PDB file of C-alpha atoms in Angstrom:
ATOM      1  CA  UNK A   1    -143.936  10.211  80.150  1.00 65.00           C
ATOM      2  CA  UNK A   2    -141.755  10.701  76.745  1.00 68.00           C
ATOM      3  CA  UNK A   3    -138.312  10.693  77.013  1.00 91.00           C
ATOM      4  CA  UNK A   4    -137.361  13.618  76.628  1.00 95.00           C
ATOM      5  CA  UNK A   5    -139.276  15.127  79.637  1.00 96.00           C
ATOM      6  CA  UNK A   6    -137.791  11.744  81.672  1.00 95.00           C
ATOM      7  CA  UNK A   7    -134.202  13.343  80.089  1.00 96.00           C
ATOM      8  CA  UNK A   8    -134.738  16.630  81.595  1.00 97.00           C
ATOM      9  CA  UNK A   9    -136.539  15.403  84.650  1.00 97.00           C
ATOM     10  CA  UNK A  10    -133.348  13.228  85.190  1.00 96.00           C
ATOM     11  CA  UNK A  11    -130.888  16.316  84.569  1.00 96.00           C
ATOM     12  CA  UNK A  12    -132.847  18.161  86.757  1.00 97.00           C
ATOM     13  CA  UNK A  13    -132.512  15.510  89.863  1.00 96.00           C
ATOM     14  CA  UNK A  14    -128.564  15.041  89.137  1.00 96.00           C
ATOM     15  CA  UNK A  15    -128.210  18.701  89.923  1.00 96.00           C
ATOM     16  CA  UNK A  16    -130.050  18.648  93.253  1.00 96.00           C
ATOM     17  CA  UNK A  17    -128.052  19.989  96.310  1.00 96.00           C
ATOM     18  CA  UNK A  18    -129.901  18.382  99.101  1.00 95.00           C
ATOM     19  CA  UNK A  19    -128.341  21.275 101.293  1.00 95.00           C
ATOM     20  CA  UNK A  20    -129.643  23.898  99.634  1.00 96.00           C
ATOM     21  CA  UNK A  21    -132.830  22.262  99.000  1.00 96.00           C
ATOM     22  CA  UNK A  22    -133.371  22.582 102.790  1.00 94.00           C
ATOM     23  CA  UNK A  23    -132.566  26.052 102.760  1.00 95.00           C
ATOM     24  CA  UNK A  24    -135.126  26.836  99.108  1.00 95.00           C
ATOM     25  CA  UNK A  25    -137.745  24.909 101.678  1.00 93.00           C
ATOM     26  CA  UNK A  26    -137.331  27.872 104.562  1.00 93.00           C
ATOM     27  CA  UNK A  27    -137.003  30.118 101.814  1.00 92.00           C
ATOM     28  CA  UNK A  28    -140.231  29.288  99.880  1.00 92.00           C
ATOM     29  CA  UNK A  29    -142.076  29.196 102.616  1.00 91.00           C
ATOM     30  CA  UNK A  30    -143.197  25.151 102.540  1.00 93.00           C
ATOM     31  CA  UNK A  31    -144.180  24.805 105.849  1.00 90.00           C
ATOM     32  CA  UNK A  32    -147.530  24.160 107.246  1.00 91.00           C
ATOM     33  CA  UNK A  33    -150.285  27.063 107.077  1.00 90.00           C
ATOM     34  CA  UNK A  34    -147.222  28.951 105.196  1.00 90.00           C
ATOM     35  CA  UNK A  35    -148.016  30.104 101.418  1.00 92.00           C
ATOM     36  CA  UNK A  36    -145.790  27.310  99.675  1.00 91.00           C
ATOM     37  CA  UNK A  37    -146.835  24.643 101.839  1.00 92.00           C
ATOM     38  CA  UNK A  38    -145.586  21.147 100.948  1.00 91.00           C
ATOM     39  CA  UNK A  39    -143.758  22.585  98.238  1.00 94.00           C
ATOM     40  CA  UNK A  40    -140.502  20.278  97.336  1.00 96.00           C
ATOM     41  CA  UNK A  41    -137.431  21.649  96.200  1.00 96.00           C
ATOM     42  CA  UNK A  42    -134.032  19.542  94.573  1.00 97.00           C
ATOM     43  CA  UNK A  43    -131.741  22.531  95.460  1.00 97.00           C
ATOM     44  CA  UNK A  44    -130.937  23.754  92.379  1.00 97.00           C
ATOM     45  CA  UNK A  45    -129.739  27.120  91.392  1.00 96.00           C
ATOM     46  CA  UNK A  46    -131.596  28.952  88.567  1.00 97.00           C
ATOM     47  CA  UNK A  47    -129.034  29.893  85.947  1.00 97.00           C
ATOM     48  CA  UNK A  48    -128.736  26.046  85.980  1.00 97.00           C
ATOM     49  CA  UNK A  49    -132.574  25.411  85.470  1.00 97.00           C
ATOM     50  CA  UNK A  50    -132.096  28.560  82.464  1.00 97.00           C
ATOM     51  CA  UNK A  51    -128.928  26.740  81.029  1.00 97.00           C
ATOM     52  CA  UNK A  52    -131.210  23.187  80.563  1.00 96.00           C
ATOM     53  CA  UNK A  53    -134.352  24.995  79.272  1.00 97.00           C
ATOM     54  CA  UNK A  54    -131.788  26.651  76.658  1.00 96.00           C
ATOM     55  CA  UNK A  55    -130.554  23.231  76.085  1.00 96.00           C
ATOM     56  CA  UNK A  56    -133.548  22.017  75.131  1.00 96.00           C
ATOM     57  CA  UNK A  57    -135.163  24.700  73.536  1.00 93.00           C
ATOM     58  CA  UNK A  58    -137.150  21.843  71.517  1.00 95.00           C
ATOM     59  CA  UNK A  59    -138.995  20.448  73.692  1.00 96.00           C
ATOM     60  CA  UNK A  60    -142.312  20.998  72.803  1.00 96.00           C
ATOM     61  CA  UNK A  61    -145.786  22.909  74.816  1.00 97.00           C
ATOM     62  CA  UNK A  62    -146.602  19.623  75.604  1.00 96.00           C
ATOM     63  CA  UNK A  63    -143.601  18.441  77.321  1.00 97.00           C
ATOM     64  CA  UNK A  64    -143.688  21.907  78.846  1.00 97.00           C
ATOM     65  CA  UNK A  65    -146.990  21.173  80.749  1.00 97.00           C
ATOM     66  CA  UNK A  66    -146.045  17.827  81.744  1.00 97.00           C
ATOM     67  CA  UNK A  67    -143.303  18.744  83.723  1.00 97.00           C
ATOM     68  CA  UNK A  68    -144.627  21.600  84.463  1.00 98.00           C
ATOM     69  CA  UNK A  69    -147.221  19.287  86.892  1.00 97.00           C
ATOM     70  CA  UNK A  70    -143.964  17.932  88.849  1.00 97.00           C
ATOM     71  CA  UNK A  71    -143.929  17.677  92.622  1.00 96.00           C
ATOM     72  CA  UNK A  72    -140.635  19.571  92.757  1.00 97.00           C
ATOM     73  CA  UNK A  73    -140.248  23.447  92.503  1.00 97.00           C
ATOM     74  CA  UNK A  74    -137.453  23.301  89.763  1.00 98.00           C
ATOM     75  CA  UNK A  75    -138.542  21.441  87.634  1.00 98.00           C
ATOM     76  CA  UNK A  76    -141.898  23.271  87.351  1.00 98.00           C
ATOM     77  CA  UNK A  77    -139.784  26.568  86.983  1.00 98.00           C
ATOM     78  CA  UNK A  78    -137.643  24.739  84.564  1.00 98.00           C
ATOM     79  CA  UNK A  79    -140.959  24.150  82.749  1.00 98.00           C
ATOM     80  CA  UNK A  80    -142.274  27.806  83.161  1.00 98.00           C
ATOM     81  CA  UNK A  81    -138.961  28.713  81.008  1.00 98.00           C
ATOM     82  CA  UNK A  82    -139.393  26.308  78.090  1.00 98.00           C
ATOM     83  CA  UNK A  83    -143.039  27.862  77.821  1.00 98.00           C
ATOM     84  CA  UNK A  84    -142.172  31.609  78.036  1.00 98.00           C
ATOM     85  CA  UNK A  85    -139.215  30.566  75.273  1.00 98.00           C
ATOM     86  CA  UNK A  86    -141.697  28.730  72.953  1.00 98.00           C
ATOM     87  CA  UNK A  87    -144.210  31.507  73.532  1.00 98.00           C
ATOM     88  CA  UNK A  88    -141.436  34.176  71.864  1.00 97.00           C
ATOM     89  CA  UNK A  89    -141.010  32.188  68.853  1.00 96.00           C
ATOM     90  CA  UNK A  90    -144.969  31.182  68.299  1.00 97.00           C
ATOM     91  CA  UNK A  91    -147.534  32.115  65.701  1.00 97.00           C
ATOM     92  CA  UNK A  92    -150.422  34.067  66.851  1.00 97.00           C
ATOM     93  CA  UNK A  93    -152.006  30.375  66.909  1.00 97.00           C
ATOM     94  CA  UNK A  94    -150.044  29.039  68.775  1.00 98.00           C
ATOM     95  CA  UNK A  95    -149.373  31.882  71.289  1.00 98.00           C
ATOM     96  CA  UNK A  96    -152.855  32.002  72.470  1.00 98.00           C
ATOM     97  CA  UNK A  97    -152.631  27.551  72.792  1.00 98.00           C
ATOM     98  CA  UNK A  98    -149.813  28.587  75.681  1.00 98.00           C
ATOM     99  CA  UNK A  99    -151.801  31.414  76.815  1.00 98.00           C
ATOM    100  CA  UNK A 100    -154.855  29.331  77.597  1.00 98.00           C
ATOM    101  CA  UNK A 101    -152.889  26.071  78.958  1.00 98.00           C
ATOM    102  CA  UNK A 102    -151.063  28.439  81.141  1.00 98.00           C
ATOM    103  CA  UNK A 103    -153.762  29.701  82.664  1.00 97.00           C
ATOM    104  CA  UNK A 104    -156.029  26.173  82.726  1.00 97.00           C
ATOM    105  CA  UNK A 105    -152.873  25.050  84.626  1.00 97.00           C
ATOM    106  CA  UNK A 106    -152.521  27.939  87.358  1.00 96.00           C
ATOM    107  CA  UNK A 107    -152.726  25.124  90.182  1.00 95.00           C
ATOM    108  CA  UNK A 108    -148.999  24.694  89.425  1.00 97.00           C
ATOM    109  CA  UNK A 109    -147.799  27.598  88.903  1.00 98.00           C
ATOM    110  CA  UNK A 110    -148.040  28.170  92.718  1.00 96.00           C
ATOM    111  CA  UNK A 111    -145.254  30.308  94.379  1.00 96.00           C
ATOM    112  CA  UNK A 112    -144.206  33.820  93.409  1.00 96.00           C
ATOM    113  CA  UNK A 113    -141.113  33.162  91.659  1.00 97.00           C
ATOM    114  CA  UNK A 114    -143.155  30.728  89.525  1.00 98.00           C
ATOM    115  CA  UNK A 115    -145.505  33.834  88.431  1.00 98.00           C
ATOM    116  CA  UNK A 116    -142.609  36.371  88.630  1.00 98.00           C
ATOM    117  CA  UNK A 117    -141.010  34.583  85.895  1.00 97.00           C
ATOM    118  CA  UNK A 118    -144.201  33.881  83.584  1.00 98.00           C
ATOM    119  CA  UNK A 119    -146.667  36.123  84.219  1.00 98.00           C
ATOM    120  CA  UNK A 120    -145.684  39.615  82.236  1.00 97.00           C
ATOM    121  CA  UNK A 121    -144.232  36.961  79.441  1.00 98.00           C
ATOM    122  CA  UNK A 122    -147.080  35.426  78.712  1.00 98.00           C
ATOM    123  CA  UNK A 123    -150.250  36.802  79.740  1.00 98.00           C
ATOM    124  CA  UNK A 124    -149.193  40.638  79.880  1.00 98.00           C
ATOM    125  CA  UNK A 125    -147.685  39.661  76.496  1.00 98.00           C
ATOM    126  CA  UNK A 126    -150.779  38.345  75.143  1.00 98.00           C
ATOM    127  CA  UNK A 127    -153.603  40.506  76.522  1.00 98.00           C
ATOM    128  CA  UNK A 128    -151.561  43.601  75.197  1.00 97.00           C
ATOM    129  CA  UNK A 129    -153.364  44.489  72.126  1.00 96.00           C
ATOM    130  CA  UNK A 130    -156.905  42.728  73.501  1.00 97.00           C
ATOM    131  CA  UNK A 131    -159.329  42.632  76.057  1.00 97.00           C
ATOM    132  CA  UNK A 132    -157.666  43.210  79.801  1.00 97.00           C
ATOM    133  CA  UNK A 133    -160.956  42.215  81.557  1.00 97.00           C
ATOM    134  CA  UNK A 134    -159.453  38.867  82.536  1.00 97.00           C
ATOM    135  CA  UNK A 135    -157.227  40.602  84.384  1.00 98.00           C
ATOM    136  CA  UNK A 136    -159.669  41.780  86.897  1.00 98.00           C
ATOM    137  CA  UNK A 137    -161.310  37.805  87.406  1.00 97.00           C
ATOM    138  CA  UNK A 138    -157.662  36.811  88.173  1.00 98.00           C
ATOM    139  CA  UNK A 139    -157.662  39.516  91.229  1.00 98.00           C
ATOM    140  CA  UNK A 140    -161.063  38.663  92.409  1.00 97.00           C
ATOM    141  CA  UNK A 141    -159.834  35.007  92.482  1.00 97.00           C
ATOM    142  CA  UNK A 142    -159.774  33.054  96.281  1.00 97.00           C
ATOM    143  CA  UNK A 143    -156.431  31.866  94.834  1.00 96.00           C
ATOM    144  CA  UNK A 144    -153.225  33.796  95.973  1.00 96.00           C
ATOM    145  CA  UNK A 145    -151.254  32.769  92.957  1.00 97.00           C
ATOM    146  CA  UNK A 146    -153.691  34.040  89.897  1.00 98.00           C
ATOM    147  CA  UNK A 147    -154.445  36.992  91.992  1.00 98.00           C
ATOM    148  CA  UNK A 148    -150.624  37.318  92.153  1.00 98.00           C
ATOM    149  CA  UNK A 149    -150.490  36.781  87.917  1.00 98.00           C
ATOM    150  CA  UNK A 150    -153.135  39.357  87.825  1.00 98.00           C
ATOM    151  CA  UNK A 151    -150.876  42.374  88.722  1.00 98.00           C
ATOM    152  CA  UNK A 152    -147.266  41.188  87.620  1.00 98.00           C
ATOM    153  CA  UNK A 153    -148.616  40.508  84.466  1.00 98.00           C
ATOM    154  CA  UNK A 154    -149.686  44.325  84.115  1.00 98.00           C
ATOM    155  CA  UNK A 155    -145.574  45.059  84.139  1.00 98.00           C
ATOM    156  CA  UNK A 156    -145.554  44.321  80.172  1.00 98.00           C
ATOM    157  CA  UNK A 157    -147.472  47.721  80.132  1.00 98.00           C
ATOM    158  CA  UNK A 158    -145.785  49.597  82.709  1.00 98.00           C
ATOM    159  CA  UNK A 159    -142.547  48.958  80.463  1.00 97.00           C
ATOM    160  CA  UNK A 160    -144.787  50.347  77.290  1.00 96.00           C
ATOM    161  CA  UNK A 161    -145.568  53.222  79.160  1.00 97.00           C
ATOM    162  CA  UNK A 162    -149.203  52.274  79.487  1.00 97.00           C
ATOM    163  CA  UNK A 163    -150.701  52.613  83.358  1.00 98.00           C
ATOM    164  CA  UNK A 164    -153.872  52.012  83.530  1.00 98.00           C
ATOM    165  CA  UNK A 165    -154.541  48.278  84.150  1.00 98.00           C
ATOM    166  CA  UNK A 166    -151.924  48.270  86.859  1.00 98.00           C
ATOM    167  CA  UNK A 167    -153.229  51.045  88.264  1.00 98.00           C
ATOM    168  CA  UNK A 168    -156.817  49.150  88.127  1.00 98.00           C
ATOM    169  CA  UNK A 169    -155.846  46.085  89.280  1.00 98.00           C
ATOM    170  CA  UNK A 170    -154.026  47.718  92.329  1.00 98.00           C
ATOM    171  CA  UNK A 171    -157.021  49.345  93.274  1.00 97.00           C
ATOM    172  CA  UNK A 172    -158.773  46.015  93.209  1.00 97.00           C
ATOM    173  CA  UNK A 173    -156.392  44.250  95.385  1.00 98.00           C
ATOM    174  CA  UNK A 174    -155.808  46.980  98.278  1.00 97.00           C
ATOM    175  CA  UNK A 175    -157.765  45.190 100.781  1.00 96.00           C
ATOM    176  CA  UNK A 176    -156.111  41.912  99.663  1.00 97.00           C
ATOM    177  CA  UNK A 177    -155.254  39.876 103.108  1.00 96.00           C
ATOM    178  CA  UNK A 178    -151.694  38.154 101.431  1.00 96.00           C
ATOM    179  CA  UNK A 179    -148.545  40.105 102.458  1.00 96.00           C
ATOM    180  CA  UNK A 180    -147.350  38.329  98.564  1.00 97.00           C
ATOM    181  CA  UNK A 181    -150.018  40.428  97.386  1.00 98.00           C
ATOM    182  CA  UNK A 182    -148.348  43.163  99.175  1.00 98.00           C
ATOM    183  CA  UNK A 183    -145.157  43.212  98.148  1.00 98.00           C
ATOM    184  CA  UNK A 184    -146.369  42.600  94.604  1.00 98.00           C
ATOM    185  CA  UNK A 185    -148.259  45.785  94.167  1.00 98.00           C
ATOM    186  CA  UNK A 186    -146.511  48.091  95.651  1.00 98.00           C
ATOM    187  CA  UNK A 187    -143.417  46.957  93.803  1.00 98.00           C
ATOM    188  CA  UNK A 188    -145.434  47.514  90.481  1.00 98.00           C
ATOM    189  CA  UNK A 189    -146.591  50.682  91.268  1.00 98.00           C
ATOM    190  CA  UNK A 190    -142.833  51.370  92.271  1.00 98.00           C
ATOM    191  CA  UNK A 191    -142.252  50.413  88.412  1.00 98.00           C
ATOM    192  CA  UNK A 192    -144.765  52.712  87.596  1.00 98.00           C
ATOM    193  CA  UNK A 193    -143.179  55.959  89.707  1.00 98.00           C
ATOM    194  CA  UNK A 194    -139.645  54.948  87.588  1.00 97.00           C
ATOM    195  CA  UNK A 195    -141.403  55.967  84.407  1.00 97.00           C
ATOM    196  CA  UNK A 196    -144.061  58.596  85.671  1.00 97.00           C
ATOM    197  CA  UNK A 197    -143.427  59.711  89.497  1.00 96.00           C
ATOM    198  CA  UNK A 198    -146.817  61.767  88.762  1.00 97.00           C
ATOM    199  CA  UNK A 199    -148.993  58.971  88.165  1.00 98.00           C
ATOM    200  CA  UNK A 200    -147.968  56.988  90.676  1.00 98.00           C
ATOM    201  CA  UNK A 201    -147.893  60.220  93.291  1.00 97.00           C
ATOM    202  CA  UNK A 202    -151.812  60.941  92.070  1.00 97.00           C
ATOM    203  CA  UNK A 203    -152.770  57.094  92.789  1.00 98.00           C
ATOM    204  CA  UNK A 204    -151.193  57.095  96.726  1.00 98.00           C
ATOM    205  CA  UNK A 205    -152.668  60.074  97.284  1.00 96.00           C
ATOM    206  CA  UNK A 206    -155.811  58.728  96.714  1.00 96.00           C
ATOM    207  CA  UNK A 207    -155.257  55.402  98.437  1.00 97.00           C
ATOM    208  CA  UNK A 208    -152.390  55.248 100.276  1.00 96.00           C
ATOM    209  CA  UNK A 209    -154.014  56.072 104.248  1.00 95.00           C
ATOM    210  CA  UNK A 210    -156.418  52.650 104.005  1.00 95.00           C
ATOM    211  CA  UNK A 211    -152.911  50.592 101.974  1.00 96.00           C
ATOM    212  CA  UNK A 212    -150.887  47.703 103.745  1.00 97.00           C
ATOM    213  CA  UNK A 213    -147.903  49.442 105.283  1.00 96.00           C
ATOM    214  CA  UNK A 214    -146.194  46.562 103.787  1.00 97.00           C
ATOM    215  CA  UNK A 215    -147.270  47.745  99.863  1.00 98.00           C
ATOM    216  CA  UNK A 216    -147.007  51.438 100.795  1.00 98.00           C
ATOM    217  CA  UNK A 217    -143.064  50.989 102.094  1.00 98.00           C
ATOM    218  CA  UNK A 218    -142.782  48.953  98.618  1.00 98.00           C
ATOM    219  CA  UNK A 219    -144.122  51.699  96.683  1.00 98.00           C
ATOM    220  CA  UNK A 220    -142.626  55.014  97.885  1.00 98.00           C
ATOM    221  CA  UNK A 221    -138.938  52.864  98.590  1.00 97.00           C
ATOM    222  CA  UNK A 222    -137.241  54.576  95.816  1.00 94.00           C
ATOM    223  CA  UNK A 223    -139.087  58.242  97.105  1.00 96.00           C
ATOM    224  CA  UNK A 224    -136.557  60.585  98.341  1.00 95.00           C
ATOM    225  CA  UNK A 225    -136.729  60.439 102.321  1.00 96.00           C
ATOM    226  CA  UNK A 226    -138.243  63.468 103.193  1.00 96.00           C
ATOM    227  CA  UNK A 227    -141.354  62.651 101.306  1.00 96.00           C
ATOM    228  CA  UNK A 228    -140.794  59.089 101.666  1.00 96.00           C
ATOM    229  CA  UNK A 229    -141.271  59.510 105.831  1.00 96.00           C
ATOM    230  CA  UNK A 230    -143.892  62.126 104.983  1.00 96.00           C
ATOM    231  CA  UNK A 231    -146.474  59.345 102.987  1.00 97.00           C
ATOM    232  CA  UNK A 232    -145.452  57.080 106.175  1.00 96.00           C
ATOM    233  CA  UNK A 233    -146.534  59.546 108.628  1.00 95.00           C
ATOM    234  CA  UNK A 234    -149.654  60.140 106.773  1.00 94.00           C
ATOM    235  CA  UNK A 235    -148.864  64.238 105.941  1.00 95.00           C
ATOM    236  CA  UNK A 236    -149.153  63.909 102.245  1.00 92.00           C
ATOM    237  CA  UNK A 237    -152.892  65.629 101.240  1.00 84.00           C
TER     238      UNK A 237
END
């Protein structure tokens, strides 16, 4: 380990709040057969895990991925934010280096906030101007987390105005068995209605009788409630 990831590893355990590490493990989910199972947490709030990644805004991709494959939940989001900050400042080069370790190291970027804070960065970032196609493997994957990546990363375009691979990629994950996967779309296409209440209107109307009541509530929540109640009672043709 080099020292500077055993200096920020060390930083990160002096901040642990063993109270509200208990609470982070309810919270997250950790418990047997639940989605962040075994997951370990120091209790650490996360301006605190921004304020040390900004402190040590040199650390390099390397350090980034070592303690990225920590047992405990902050430090691996503490690593997620040193990569997304070196990511802004690469080259092209280098860029696509974080790109592909990010993705060859998935297996720890395994709960939602993990991938809420990463995904659009990086991969939406980098798949802008290129092939999206990955995008669809990462929703036909058995695992919840890059099928999670898959459709956050897809809000970089949403916030260029561009629709279609979110739109896609929902449609590929409608019959999607995780309630994270839920939430996840039907928050997106929510970000989609704030910019174009049209094409997000034309897409339920297709799909929304056969979509988890859990997405579809996600998706119309910011619908007025007269039409909001109507897509819940099924009325909308």
């Amino acid at each position: 380990m080099g020292n500077l990831v055993e200096t920020i590893i060390n930083e990160l355990y002096a901040l642990g709040d063993p109270v509200r590490a208990e609470h982070s493990q309810r919270f997250f989910k950790t418990g047997p057969g639940e989605y962040g199972a075994g997951d370990k947490f120091l209790g650490i709030r996360v301006p605190l895990q921004r304020a040390l990644a900004k402190k040590y805004k040199h650390a390099t991709r390397e350090d980034a991925l070592e303690l990225l494959k920590n047992e405990y939940h902050e430090v691996r989001l503490t690593a997620l934010f040193l990569l997304v900050d070196l990511y802004k400042k690469a080259d092209a080069e280098e860029k696509e280096r974080i790109f592909d370790d990010y993705l060859s190291h998935a297996e720890y970027i395994n709960n939602w906030d993990l991938v809420d804070s990463s995904a659009l960065q990086i991969v939406g970032h980098f798949l802008y101007d290129k092939d999206r196609s990955m995008l669809y493997d990462l929703a036909r994957s058995t695992d919840l987390w890059e099928r999670r990546i898959s459709i956050i990363a897809t809000y970089y375009y949403i916030r260029q105005h561009a629709f279609e691979d979110t739109l896609g990629v929902s449609e590929s994950l409608l019959e999607d068995q995780e309630d994270l996967i839920h939430k996840a779309v039907g928050w997106m296409l929510r970000e989609v209605g704030k910019k174009s209440r049209t094409t997000e209107e034309n897409f339920l109307k297709r799909h929304y009788m056969k979509m988890p009541r859990t997405m579809l509530r996600y998706a119309i929540e910011k619908f007025p409630e007269e039409l909001r109640q109507a897509y819940l009672k099924g009325t909308i043709t």
